Amino acid sequence: MIEKIKHEKYKILKRNIIEDSDFTKETMFILICAMIIASIGLNTNSVAVIIGAMLISPLMSPIQSLGLGLSNGNLKRVYVSLFRLGIFILISVVSSTFYFLVSPINDATPQILARTYPTLWDVLIAIFGGIAGVIGKTEEDGGNVVPGVAIATALMPPLCVVGFGIAHGNPKIFLGAGYLFIINVFFIMIATLVGLIVYSGNIFEARNKISIKKQIIFYIVSLIIIIPSIYTATTLVQDTARENSLKKFISKELKTHYVFDNSINKKDKTVTLKIVGDAFKKQDIEKLEKKLEKYKLKNYKLKIQQLSNEKYLTAQDLSKYLNEEKIKENAEDVSLPIENKNQEILENDLKTVENILYKNFSNNISEVKIGKLIDANNNENFVVLVVGNETMTDEISEKIKNLEFDTEKKYQIIIEKNKQEKVNTLSEENQK
């Protein structure tokens, strides 16, 4: 009875894979539409749009068809599936590259950067997503599993990011996203292959049909694909552990100070803290540096940059700091590693904030800046500095302070009125 049910499910699974792998003009147009939608979602940092594109993408079908061809030794199906997958990849990359070439938004958003650093977790997602896809296709209608698999395995976004890398001549982004796509394709195909063999009931027989040479090639290819992801996963875990250790250090050892920003330089073995509060003496810094070992930051040097000797950071201090950071950014060749995600978020939020402020108060504003504060309790506070001109009144100031922005972060608004107005106010007070 169990064998009969399994055989029925195998027939349904095989039929669903074959039917979904039909190659038509409509399928190609759907793919192009899906790629453009996904590219727009990545370009505007919209998760909802990216998910919508993944739901309509037909990229999964040739991969599962490839797994089917390999499972029953049908070389013709294998070659046809590889050809179709190659056409799909070509159409996808060309479509996304064209979009990013004409798009006025050139920044690498957090959603784009997230697809450039594949890790071991992406391998696991591809494997278990592929297994879920096989199980889902043993049902007549595919159930609600297949759409979920399309979202989880995320085949489309990496290809779109490949297009972004090509359009902007960034090999780091191109290679990272391309590697993520290869991981997804390979392990979804393997999961499909294994699932089909299991449902067909010929798992031991199939293993015997595969020559030792082919098995060795398979294991070598698997290792070649997995090893870089293990390295990036290990690096990510270590970086996260270091950042958490630094947060604990700040929270426990710098309770009386306001830590505006912090960074870890792995290459130079340096921890840099930008501090607001009482000035540190050399011996104080040395004592703190010795305590780093307690927080698993052994052999790291402590560098403290005093932004203000007061208990608070004034609007002028913030303005000076942001200007210095901007000059530094323009002077260096800035890469786009995963730890810069917060910076990307701030840049995108700044655009949103500027659009609202300049649209409604363009005659009253000279400049808008954005920044992040980390206090002694390890709380992140995000601030918007609005520099007003001579027409900035208290009433307008209050209106700006009460604004709410549709941004990823929540911001406290600081108003800095222009210096001329301050001079006039002081003069009036002196006359009185």
Coordinates of C-alpha atoms in Angstrom, one line a residue:
M1 CA 0.0 0.0 0.0
I2 CA 2.8 2.4 1.0
E3 CA 4.7 1.6 -2.2
K4 CA 1.6 2.2 -4.3
I5 CA 1.1 5.7 -2.7
K6 CA 4.8 6.5 -3.2
H7 CA 4.6 5.4 -6.9
E8 CA 1.5 7.6 -7.4
K9 CA 3.3 10.6 -5.8
Y10 CA 6.3 9.9 -8.1
K11 CA 4.1 10.0 -11.2
I12 CA 2.5 13.3 -10.1
L13 CA 5.9 14.8 -9.2
K14 CA 7.4 13.8 -12.6
R15 CA 4.4 15.1 -14.5
N16 CA 4.4 18.4 -12.6
I17 CA 8.1 19.0 -13.3
I18 CA 7.7 18.2 -17.0
E19 CA 4.6 20.4 -17.4
D20 CA 6.3 23.4 -15.6
S21 CA 9.4 23.1 -17.8
D22 CA 7.5 23.9 -21.0
F23 CA 9.5 26.6 -22.9
T24 CA 7.2 29.2 -24.5
K25 CA 7.3 32.8 -25.6
E26 CA 5.0 33.6 -22.8
T27 CA 7.4 32.1 -20.3
M28 CA 10.2 34.3 -21.6
F29 CA 8.1 37.5 -21.3
I30 CA 7.1 36.6 -17.8
L31 CA 10.7 36.1 -16.9
I32 CA 11.7 39.5 -18.3
C33 CA 8.8 41.2 -16.4
A34 CA 9.8 39.4 -13.2
M35 CA 13.4 40.4 -13.6
I36 CA 12.5 44.1 -14.2
I37 CA 10.2 44.0 -11.2
A38 CA 12.9 42.4 -9.0
S39 CA 15.5 44.9 -10.2
I40 CA 13.1 47.8 -9.3
G41 CA 12.6 46.2 -5.9
L42 CA 16.4 45.9 -5.3
N43 CA 17.0 49.4 -6.6
T44 CA 14.4 51.0 -4.3
N45 CA 15.1 48.6 -1.4
S46 CA 11.5 47.3 -1.4
V47 CA 11.3 43.8 0.0
A48 CA 7.6 43.5 -1.0
V49 CA 8.3 44.2 -4.6
I50 CA 11.2 41.6 -4.6
I51 CA 9.0 38.9 -3.1
G52 CA 6.3 39.7 -5.7
A53 CA 8.8 39.2 -8.5
M54 CA 10.1 35.9 -7.1
L55 CA 6.5 34.5 -7.0
I56 CA 6.0 35.0 -10.8
S57 CA 9.5 33.9 -11.8
P58 CA 9.8 30.6 -13.8
L59 CA 13.5 30.1 -13.0
M60 CA 12.9 27.1 -10.8
S61 CA 11.4 24.9 -13.6
P62 CA 14.6 24.2 -15.7
I63 CA 16.5 23.4 -12.5
Q64 CA 14.0 20.8 -11.4
S65 CA 13.8 19.5 -14.9
L66 CA 17.6 19.1 -14.9
G67 CA 17.3 17.1 -11.6
L68 CA 14.7 14.9 -13.3
G69 CA 16.9 14.2 -16.3
L70 CA 19.8 13.2 -14.0
S71 CA 17.6 11.0 -11.8
N72 CA 16.5 8.7 -14.7
G73 CA 19.6 9.1 -16.9
N74 CA 17.7 10.9 -19.6
L75 CA 20.6 12.8 -21.3
K76 CA 18.3 14.5 -23.8
R77 CA 16.3 16.1 -20.9
V78 CA 19.6 17.1 -19.2
Y79 CA 20.9 18.9 -22.3
V80 CA 17.5 20.6 -23.0
S81 CA 17.2 21.7 -19.4
L82 CA 20.8 23.1 -19.4
F83 CA 20.0 24.9 -22.6
R84 CA 16.8 26.4 -21.2
L85 CA 18.5 27.4 -18.0
G86 CA 21.3 29.1 -20.0
I87 CA 18.7 31.0 -22.0
F88 CA 16.9 32.0 -18.8
I89 CA 20.1 33.2 -17.2
L90 CA 21.0 35.2 -20.3
I91 CA 17.6 36.9 -20.6
S92 CA 17.7 37.6 -16.8
V93 CA 21.1 39.2 -16.8
V94 CA 20.6 41.2 -20.0
S95 CA 17.2 42.5 -18.6
S96 CA 18.6 43.5 -15.2
T97 CA 21.8 45.0 -16.7
F98 CA 19.7 47.1 -19.1
Y99 CA 17.5 48.3 -16.2
F100 CA 20.4 49.3 -14.0
L101 CA 22.1 51.1 -16.9
V102 CA 19.1 53.4 -17.4
S103 CA 18.1 53.7 -13.7
P104 CA 18.8 57.1 -12.2
I105 CA 19.4 55.4 -8.8
N106 CA 23.0 54.2 -8.7
D107 CA 23.5 53.3 -5.1
A108 CA 23.9 49.7 -3.9
T109 CA 21.0 49.4 -1.5
P110 CA 21.0 47.0 1.5
Q111 CA 18.9 44.5 -0.5
I112 CA 21.6 44.5 -3.2
L113 CA 24.5 44.1 -0.7
A114 CA 22.7 41.2 1.0
R115 CA 23.1 39.1 -2.1
T116 CA 26.8 39.6 -2.5
Y117 CA 28.1 37.6 0.5
P118 CA 26.9 34.0 0.3
T119 CA 27.4 31.9 3.3
L120 CA 26.8 28.3 4.5
W121 CA 23.3 29.3 5.5
D122 CA 22.5 30.0 1.8
V123 CA 23.6 26.4 1.0
L124 CA 21.2 25.1 3.7
I125 CA 18.4 27.2 2.4
A126 CA 18.9 25.9 -1.1
I127 CA 19.0 22.3 0.0
F128 CA 15.9 22.4 2.3
G129 CA 14.1 24.7 -0.2
G130 CA 14.8 22.2 -3.0
I131 CA 13.5 19.3 -0.7
A132 CA 10.3 21.3 0.1
G133 CA 9.9 22.0 -3.7
V134 CA 10.0 18.3 -4.5
I135 CA 7.5 17.4 -1.7
G136 CA 5.2 20.3 -2.9
K137 CA 5.2 19.0 -6.4
T138 CA 3.9 15.5 -5.3
E139 CA 0.5 17.2 -4.9
E140 CA -1.8 17.7 -7.8
D141 CA -1.9 21.5 -7.4
G142 CA 1.5 21.9 -5.8
G143 CA -0.2 23.1 -2.6
N144 CA 1.1 26.3 -1.0
V145 CA 4.6 25.0 -0.8
V146 CA 5.9 26.0 -4.2
P147 CA 5.4 29.8 -3.9
G148 CA 7.1 29.6 -0.5
V149 CA 10.1 27.8 -2.0
A150 CA 10.4 30.4 -4.8
I151 CA 10.7 33.1 -2.1
A152 CA 13.0 31.1 0.3
T153 CA 15.5 30.0 -2.3
A154 CA 15.5 33.5 -3.9
L155 CA 16.8 32.6 -7.4
M156 CA 16.0 35.9 -9.0
P157 CA 17.6 38.6 -6.8
P158 CA 21.1 37.3 -7.2
L159 CA 20.8 37.4 -11.0
C160 CA 19.5 40.9 -10.8
V161 CA 22.5 41.9 -8.6
V162 CA 24.8 40.3 -11.2
G163 CA 23.2 42.7 -13.7
F164 CA 23.8 45.6 -11.2
G165 CA 27.5 44.5 -10.9
I166 CA 27.9 44.5 -14.7
A167 CA 26.1 47.8 -15.2
H168 CA 28.3 49.5 -12.6
G169 CA 31.5 47.7 -13.5
N170 CA 31.8 46.2 -9.9
P171 CA 33.4 42.7 -10.1
K172 CA 33.0 42.2 -6.4
I173 CA 29.2 42.5 -6.5
F174 CA 29.1 40.6 -9.8
L175 CA 31.1 37.6 -8.5
G176 CA 29.4 37.5 -5.1
A177 CA 25.9 37.5 -6.5
G178 CA 26.9 35.0 -9.2
Y179 CA 28.3 32.6 -6.6
L180 CA 25.0 32.8 -4.6
F181 CA 23.0 31.9 -7.8
I182 CA 25.3 29.0 -8.5
I183 CA 24.8 27.7 -4.9
N184 CA 21.0 27.9 -5.3
V185 CA 21.0 26.2 -8.7
F186 CA 23.3 23.4 -7.7
F187 CA 21.7 22.4 -4.4
I188 CA 18.1 22.8 -5.6
M189 CA 19.0 20.5 -8.5
I190 CA 20.7 18.0 -6.1
A191 CA 17.7 18.1 -3.7
T192 CA 15.4 17.5 -6.7
L193 CA 17.5 14.6 -7.9
V194 CA 17.6 12.9 -4.5
G195 CA 13.9 13.5 -4.0
L196 CA 13.0 11.9 -7.3
I197 CA 15.2 8.9 -6.6
V198 CA 13.6 8.4 -3.1
Y199 CA 10.0 8.6 -4.5
S200 CA 10.9 6.3 -7.4
G201 CA 12.1 3.7 -4.8
N202 CA 15.3 3.0 -6.7
I203 CA 17.7 4.8 -4.4
F204 CA 20.2 1.9 -3.9
E205 CA 19.9 0.8 -7.6
A206 CA 20.5 4.4 -8.8
R207 CA 23.6 4.6 -6.6
N208 CA 25.0 1.5 -8.2
K209 CA 24.3 2.8 -11.7
I210 CA 26.5 5.9 -11.0
S211 CA 30.2 5.1 -11.7
I212 CA 32.8 5.7 -9.0
K213 CA 34.4 8.3 -11.2
K214 CA 31.1 10.3 -11.5
Q215 CA 30.5 10.1 -7.8
I216 CA 34.0 11.5 -7.1
I217 CA 33.4 14.3 -9.5
F218 CA 30.1 15.1 -7.8
Y219 CA 31.7 15.2 -4.4
I220 CA 34.5 17.4 -5.6
V221 CA 32.1 19.9 -7.3
S222 CA 30.0 20.0 -4.1
L223 CA 33.1 20.8 -2.0
I224 CA 34.3 23.4 -4.4
I225 CA 30.9 25.1 -4.2
I226 CA 30.5 24.7 -0.4
I227 CA 34.0 25.7 0.8
P228 CA 33.9 29.4 0.0
S229 CA 30.4 29.7 1.7
I230 CA 31.9 28.0 4.8
Y231 CA 34.7 30.6 4.8
T232 CA 32.3 33.6 4.5
A233 CA 29.9 32.1 7.1
T234 CA 32.9 31.7 9.6
T235 CA 34.0 35.3 8.9
L236 CA 30.5 36.6 9.4
V237 CA 30.2 34.7 12.7
Q238 CA 33.5 36.0 13.9
D239 CA 32.7 39.6 13.0
T240 CA 29.4 39.4 14.7
A241 CA 31.0 37.9 17.9
R242 CA 33.6 40.8 17.9
E243 CA 30.9 43.4 17.4
N244 CA 28.8 41.9 20.3
S245 CA 31.9 41.8 22.5
L246 CA 32.6 45.5 21.7
K247 CA 29.0 46.4 22.6
K248 CA 29.3 44.7 26.0
F249 CA 32.6 46.5 26.6
I250 CA 31.0 49.8 25.8
S251 CA 27.9 49.1 27.9
K252 CA 29.9 48.0 31.0
E253 CA 33.1 50.0 30.9
L254 CA 31.9 53.3 29.5
K255 CA 28.7 53.9 31.5
T256 CA 29.5 57.6 32.1
H257 CA 30.3 58.4 28.5
Y258 CA 28.3 58.7 25.3
V259 CA 29.7 56.6 22.5
F260 CA 28.8 58.3 19.3
D261 CA 30.3 55.7 17.0
N262 CA 32.6 52.6 17.1
S263 CA 34.5 50.5 14.7
I264 CA 36.8 47.4 14.6
N265 CA 39.8 47.3 12.2
K266 CA 40.7 43.6 11.9
K267 CA 43.8 44.3 9.8
D268 CA 45.3 46.9 12.2
K269 CA 43.9 45.2 15.3
T270 CA 42.4 48.5 16.4
V271 CA 39.2 49.4 18.2
T272 CA 38.1 53.0 17.6
L273 CA 35.6 54.7 19.8
K274 CA 34.2 58.2 19.2
I275 CA 33.3 59.6 22.6
V276 CA 31.2 62.4 24.0
G277 CA 31.9 63.2 27.7
D278 CA 34.8 63.8 30.1
A279 CA 38.2 63.7 28.4
F280 CA 40.3 60.5 28.8
K281 CA 43.9 60.6 30.1
K282 CA 46.6 58.3 28.7
Q283 CA 46.5 56.0 31.7
D284 CA 42.7 55.8 31.5
I285 CA 42.9 54.6 27.9
E286 CA 45.7 52.0 28.9
K287 CA 43.5 50.6 31.7
L288 CA 40.5 50.3 29.3
E289 CA 42.8 48.7 26.7
K290 CA 43.8 46.0 29.2
K291 CA 40.1 45.2 29.8
L292 CA 39.5 44.4 26.1
E293 CA 41.0 40.9 26.7
K294 CA 38.1 40.2 29.1
Y295 CA 35.7 40.9 26.2
K296 CA 37.5 38.5 23.8
L297 CA 39.3 41.4 22.0
K298 CA 42.8 40.3 23.0
N299 CA 45.7 42.1 21.2
Y300 CA 43.5 44.9 20.0
K301 CA 44.6 48.5 20.6
L302 CA 42.1 51.0 21.8
K303 CA 41.9 54.4 20.1
I304 CA 39.6 57.0 21.5
Q305 CA 38.5 60.0 19.5
Q306 CA 37.0 62.8 21.7
L307 CA 34.2 64.5 19.8
S308 CA 33.2 66.7 22.7
N309 CA 34.4 67.1 26.3
E310 CA 30.8 67.9 27.4
K311 CA 28.2 65.5 28.6
Y312 CA 26.3 66.0 25.3
L313 CA 27.0 66.4 21.6
T314 CA 25.9 69.8 20.4
A315 CA 24.4 70.4 17.0
Q316 CA 27.6 72.2 16.0
D317 CA 29.7 69.1 17.1
L318 CA 27.5 66.8 15.1
S319 CA 27.7 69.1 12.1
K320 CA 31.5 69.2 12.3
Y321 CA 31.7 65.4 12.7
L322 CA 29.5 64.7 9.7
N323 CA 31.4 67.1 7.6
E324 CA 34.7 65.4 8.5
E325 CA 33.2 62.0 7.7
K326 CA 32.0 63.2 4.4
I327 CA 35.5 64.6 3.5
K328 CA 37.0 61.2 4.6
E329 CA 34.5 59.3 2.4
N330 CA 35.3 61.4 -0.6
A331 CA 39.1 61.0 -0.1
E332 CA 39.0 57.2 0.1
D333 CA 38.0 54.4 -2.3
V334 CA 35.0 53.2 -0.4
S335 CA 34.2 49.5 -0.9
L336 CA 30.8 48.0 -0.1
P337 CA 31.3 45.3 2.5
I338 CA 28.4 43.8 4.6
E339 CA 29.3 46.0 7.6
N340 CA 28.4 49.1 5.6
K341 CA 24.8 48.2 5.5
N342 CA 23.9 50.8 8.2
Q343 CA 25.6 53.5 6.2
E344 CA 23.6 52.5 3.1
I345 CA 20.4 52.6 5.2
L346 CA 21.3 56.1 6.5
E347 CA 22.0 57.3 2.9
N348 CA 18.7 56.1 1.6
D349 CA 16.8 57.5 4.6
L350 CA 18.6 60.9 4.1
K351 CA 17.1 61.0 0.6
T352 CA 13.6 60.4 1.9
V353 CA 14.1 63.0 4.7
E354 CA 15.5 65.6 2.3
N355 CA 12.6 65.1 -0.2
I356 CA 10.1 65.9 2.5
L357 CA 11.9 68.7 4.1
Y358 CA 12.9 70.5 0.9
K359 CA 9.5 70.0 -0.6
N360 CA 7.7 71.7 2.4
F361 CA 10.4 74.0 3.8
S362 CA 12.8 74.7 1.0
N363 CA 12.8 78.5 1.8
N364 CA 13.7 77.9 5.4
I365 CA 16.5 75.3 5.2
S366 CA 20.2 75.6 4.3
E367 CA 21.3 72.0 4.9
V368 CA 20.1 68.6 6.1
K369 CA 22.4 65.9 7.7
I370 CA 21.8 62.5 9.3
G371 CA 23.8 60.5 11.9
K372 CA 23.8 57.7 14.5
L373 CA 24.5 57.9 18.2
I374 CA 25.3 54.9 20.5
D375 CA 24.9 55.7 24.2
A376 CA 26.5 54.0 27.1
N377 CA 23.7 51.5 27.4
N378 CA 24.3 50.4 23.8
N379 CA 21.1 52.0 22.5
E380 CA 21.2 53.4 19.0
N381 CA 19.8 56.8 18.5
F382 CA 19.4 58.2 15.0
V383 CA 19.3 62.0 14.5
V384 CA 18.5 64.4 11.7
L385 CA 20.3 67.8 11.8
V386 CA 18.4 70.5 10.1
V387 CA 20.4 73.8 9.5
G388 CA 17.9 76.7 9.1
N389 CA 18.5 80.0 7.3
E390 CA 17.4 83.5 8.3
T391 CA 13.8 82.7 7.6
M392 CA 13.6 79.8 10.0
T393 CA 11.1 80.8 12.8
D394 CA 10.3 79.1 16.0
E395 CA 6.9 78.1 14.5
I396 CA 8.6 76.5 11.5
S397 CA 11.1 74.8 13.8
E398 CA 8.3 73.2 15.8
K399 CA 6.6 72.0 12.6
I400 CA 9.8 70.3 11.5
K401 CA 10.4 68.7 14.9
N402 CA 6.9 67.2 14.8
L403 CA 7.4 65.6 11.3
E404 CA 7.3 61.8 10.9
F405 CA 9.3 60.2 8.1
D406 CA 8.5 56.9 6.3
T407 CA 12.1 55.6 6.8
E408 CA 13.7 52.4 8.0
K409 CA 15.0 54.1 11.1
K410 CA 13.3 56.5 13.5
Y411 CA 15.0 59.8 13.9
Q412 CA 15.2 62.6 16.5
I413 CA 15.2 66.0 14.8
I414 CA 17.8 68.6 15.9
I415 CA 17.3 72.2 14.6
E416 CA 20.4 74.4 14.2
K417 CA 19.5 78.0 13.3
N418 CA 21.9 80.0 11.1
K419 CA 24.7 81.9 12.7
Q420 CA 23.5 85.3 11.5
E421 CA 20.2 84.8 13.3
K422 CA 22.1 83.9 16.5
V423 CA 24.2 87.1 16.2
N424 CA 21.1 89.3 15.7
T425 CA 19.5 87.7 18.7
L426 CA 22.6 88.3 20.9
S427 CA 22.7 91.9 19.7
E428 CA 19.1 92.5 20.6
E429 CA 19.7 91.0 24.1
N430 CA 22.7 93.2 24.6
Q431 CA 20.7 96.3 23.6
K432 CA 18.1 95.4 26.1

